[in-house]
Coordinates of C-alpha atoms in Angstrom, one line a residue:
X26 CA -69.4 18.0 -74.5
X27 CA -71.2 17.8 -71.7
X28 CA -70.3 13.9 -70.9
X29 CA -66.7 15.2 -71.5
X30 CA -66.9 17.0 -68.4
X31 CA -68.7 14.8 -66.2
X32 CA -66.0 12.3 -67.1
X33 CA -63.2 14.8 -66.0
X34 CA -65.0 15.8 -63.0
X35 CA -65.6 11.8 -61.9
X36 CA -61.8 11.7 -62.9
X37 CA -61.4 14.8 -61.3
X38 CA -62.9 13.2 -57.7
X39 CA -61.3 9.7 -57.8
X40 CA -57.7 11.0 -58.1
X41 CA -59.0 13.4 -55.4
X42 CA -60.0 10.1 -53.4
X43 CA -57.1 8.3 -54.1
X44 CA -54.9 11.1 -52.9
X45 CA -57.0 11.0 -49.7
X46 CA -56.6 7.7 -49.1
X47 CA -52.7 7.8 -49.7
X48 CA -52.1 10.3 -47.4
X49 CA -54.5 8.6 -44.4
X50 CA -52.7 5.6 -45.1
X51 CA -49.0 7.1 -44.8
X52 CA -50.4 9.0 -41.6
X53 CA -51.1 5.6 -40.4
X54 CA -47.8 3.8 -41.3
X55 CA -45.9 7.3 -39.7
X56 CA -48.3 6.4 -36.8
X57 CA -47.8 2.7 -36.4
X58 CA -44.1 3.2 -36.9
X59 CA -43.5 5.7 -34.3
X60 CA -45.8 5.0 -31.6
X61 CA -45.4 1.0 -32.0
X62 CA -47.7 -0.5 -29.7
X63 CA -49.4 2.5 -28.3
X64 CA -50.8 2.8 -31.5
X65 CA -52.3 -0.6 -31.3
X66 CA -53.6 0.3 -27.8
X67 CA -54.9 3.3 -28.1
X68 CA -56.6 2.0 -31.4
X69 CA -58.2 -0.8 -29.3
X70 CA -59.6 1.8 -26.7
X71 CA -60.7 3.9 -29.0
X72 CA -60.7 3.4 -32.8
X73 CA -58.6 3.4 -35.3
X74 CA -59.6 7.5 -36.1
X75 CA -60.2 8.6 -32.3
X76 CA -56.8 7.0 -31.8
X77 CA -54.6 8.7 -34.6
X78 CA -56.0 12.1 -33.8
X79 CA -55.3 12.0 -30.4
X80 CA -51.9 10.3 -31.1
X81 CA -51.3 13.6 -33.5
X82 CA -52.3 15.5 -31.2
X83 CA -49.4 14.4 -28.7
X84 CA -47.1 14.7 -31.3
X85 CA -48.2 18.3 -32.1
X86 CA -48.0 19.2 -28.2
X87 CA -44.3 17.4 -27.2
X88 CA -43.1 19.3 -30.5
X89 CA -43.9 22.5 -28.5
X90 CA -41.7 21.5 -25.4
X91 CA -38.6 21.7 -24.6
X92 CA -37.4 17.9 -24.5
X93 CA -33.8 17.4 -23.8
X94 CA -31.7 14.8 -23.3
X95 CA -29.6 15.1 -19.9
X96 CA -25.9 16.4 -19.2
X97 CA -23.5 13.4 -18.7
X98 CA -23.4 14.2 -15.3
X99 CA -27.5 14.6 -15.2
X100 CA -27.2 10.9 -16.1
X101 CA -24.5 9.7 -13.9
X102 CA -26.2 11.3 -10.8
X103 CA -29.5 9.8 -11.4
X104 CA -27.7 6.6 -12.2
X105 CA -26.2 6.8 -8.8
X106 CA -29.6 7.8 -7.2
X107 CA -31.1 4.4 -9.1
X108 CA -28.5 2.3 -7.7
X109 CA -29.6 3.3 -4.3
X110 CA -33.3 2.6 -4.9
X111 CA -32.4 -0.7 -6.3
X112 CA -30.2 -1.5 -3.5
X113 CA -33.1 -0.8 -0.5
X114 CA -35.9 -3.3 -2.4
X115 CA -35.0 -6.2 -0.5
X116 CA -35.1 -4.2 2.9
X117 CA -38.3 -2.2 1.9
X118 CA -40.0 -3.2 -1.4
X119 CA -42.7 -0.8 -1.3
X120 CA -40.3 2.1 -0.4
X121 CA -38.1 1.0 -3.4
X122 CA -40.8 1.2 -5.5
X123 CA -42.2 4.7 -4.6
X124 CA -38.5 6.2 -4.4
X125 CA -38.7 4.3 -8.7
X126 CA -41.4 6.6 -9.0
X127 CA -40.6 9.5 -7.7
X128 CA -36.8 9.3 -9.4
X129 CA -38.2 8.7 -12.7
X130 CA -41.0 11.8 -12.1
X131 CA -37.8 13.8 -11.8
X132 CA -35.9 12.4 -14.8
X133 CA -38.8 13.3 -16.9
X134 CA -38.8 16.7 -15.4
X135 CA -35.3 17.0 -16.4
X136 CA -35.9 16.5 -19.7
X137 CA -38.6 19.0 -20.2
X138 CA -41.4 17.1 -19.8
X139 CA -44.4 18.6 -17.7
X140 CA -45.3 17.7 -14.2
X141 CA -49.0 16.6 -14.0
X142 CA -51.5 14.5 -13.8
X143 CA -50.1 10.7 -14.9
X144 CA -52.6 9.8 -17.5
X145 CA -51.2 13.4 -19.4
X146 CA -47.3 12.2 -18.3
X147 CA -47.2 8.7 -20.3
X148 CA -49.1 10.1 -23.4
X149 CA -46.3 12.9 -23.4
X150 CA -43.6 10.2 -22.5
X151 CA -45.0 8.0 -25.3
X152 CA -44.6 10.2 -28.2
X153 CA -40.5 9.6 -27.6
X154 CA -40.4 6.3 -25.6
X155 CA -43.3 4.4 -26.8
X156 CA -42.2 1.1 -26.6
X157 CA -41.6 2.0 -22.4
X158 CA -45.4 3.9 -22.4
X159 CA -47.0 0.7 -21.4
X160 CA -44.1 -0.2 -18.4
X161 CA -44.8 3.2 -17.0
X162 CA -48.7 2.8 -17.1
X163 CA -47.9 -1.4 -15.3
X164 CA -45.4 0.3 -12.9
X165 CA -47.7 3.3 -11.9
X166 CA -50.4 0.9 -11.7
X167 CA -48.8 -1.8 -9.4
X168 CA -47.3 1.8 -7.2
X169 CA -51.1 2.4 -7.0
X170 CA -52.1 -0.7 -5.5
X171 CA -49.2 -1.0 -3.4
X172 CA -50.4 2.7 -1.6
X173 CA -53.2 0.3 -0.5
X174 CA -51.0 -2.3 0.4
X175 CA -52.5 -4.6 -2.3
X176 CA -49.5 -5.6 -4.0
X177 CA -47.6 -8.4 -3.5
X178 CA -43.6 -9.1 -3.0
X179 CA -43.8 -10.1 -6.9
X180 CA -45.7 -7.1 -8.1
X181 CA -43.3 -5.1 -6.2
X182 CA -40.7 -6.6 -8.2
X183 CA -42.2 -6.1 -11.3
X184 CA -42.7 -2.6 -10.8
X185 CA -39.5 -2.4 -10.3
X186 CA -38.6 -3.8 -13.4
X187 CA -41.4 -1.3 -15.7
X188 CA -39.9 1.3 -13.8
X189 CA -36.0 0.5 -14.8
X190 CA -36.8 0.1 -18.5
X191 CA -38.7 3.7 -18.7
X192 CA -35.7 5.2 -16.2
X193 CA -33.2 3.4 -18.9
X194 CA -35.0 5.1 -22.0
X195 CA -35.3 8.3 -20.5
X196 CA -31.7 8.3 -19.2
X197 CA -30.5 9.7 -22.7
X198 CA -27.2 12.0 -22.8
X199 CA -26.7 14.6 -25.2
X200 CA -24.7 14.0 -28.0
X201 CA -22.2 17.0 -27.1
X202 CA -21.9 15.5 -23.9
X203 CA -21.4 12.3 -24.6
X204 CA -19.0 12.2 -26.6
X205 CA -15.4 11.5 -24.7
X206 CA -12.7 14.0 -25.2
X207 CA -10.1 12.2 -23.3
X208 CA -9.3 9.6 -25.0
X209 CA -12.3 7.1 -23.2
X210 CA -15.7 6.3 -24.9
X211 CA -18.6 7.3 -23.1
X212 CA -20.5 5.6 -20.6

């Protein structure tokens, strides 16, 4: 009798183990799958456990804001605004590239994300645009430099380029308002 019940309770604590290990290793694959490779970076800085429960963590705290995408004519006005910061990079690159900055700053403000420090703006930002995290980290890094005046023509250029794939990402529309009621598809 009594080895009958320390075999159900060893039984008893695999399955328990096993059901442990399941669920750690779907977190994970939700993990990988959603933050792409800000989970692989954070997991280098930190480790593998340090890493998801921070990265849960961001998830837990964008889920209490208010993200939204932008109005049609949100969009088309900061489309507009991005044309004309693109257009004044070959006059003034590091002008260009803090105008980038400053444009995206108010995109992501737009769409309910906080204005703060940056380190606390890209982990937000990387919880819906992950695969753009790591342009806005390169592009606030080369702005950085530039302040200095450390950055080259080229890193100008390439901050430029960081900057228009995170502006592009965040430059959602809402799916009310994007949808054409005259006839036209959207833009």
């Amino acid at each position: 009798m009594i080895v009958a019940i320390a075999v159900a309770v060893v039984a008893v604590l695999v399955l328990a183990l096993v059901a442990s290990r399941m669920r750690g290793s779907r977190r994970t694959a939700g993990l990988k799958q959603g933050f792409g490779p800000e989970y692989e970076r954070e997991v280098n800085r930190v480790g593998r456990g340090k890493a998801e429960s921070e990265l849960l963590q961001r998830q837990k705290r964008v889920e209490k804001m208010e993200i939204r995408e932008l109005t049609r004519d949100q969009a088309s006005g900061y489309t507009t605004e991005w044309e004309a910061v693109q257009s004044k990079f070959v006059d003034d690159p590091a002008m260009a590239v803090r105008q980038a900055d400053e444009l995206v700053g108010r995109v992501m403000q737009d769409r309910g994300y906080p204005v703060g420090e940056f380190e606390q703006k890209v982990a937000d930002v990387s919880v819906d645009h992950p695969t753009v995290a790591n342009n806005y980290r390169a592009a606030h890094g080369i702005a950085s430099k530039n302040s200095g005046g450390g950055a080259s023509t080229e890193d100008l250029r390439q901050a430029m380029v960081h900057y228009r794939a995170l502006f592009q990402d965040l430059l959602q529309v809402a799916p009310s308002q994007g949808k054409a009621t005259d006839g036209q598809s959207p833009a």
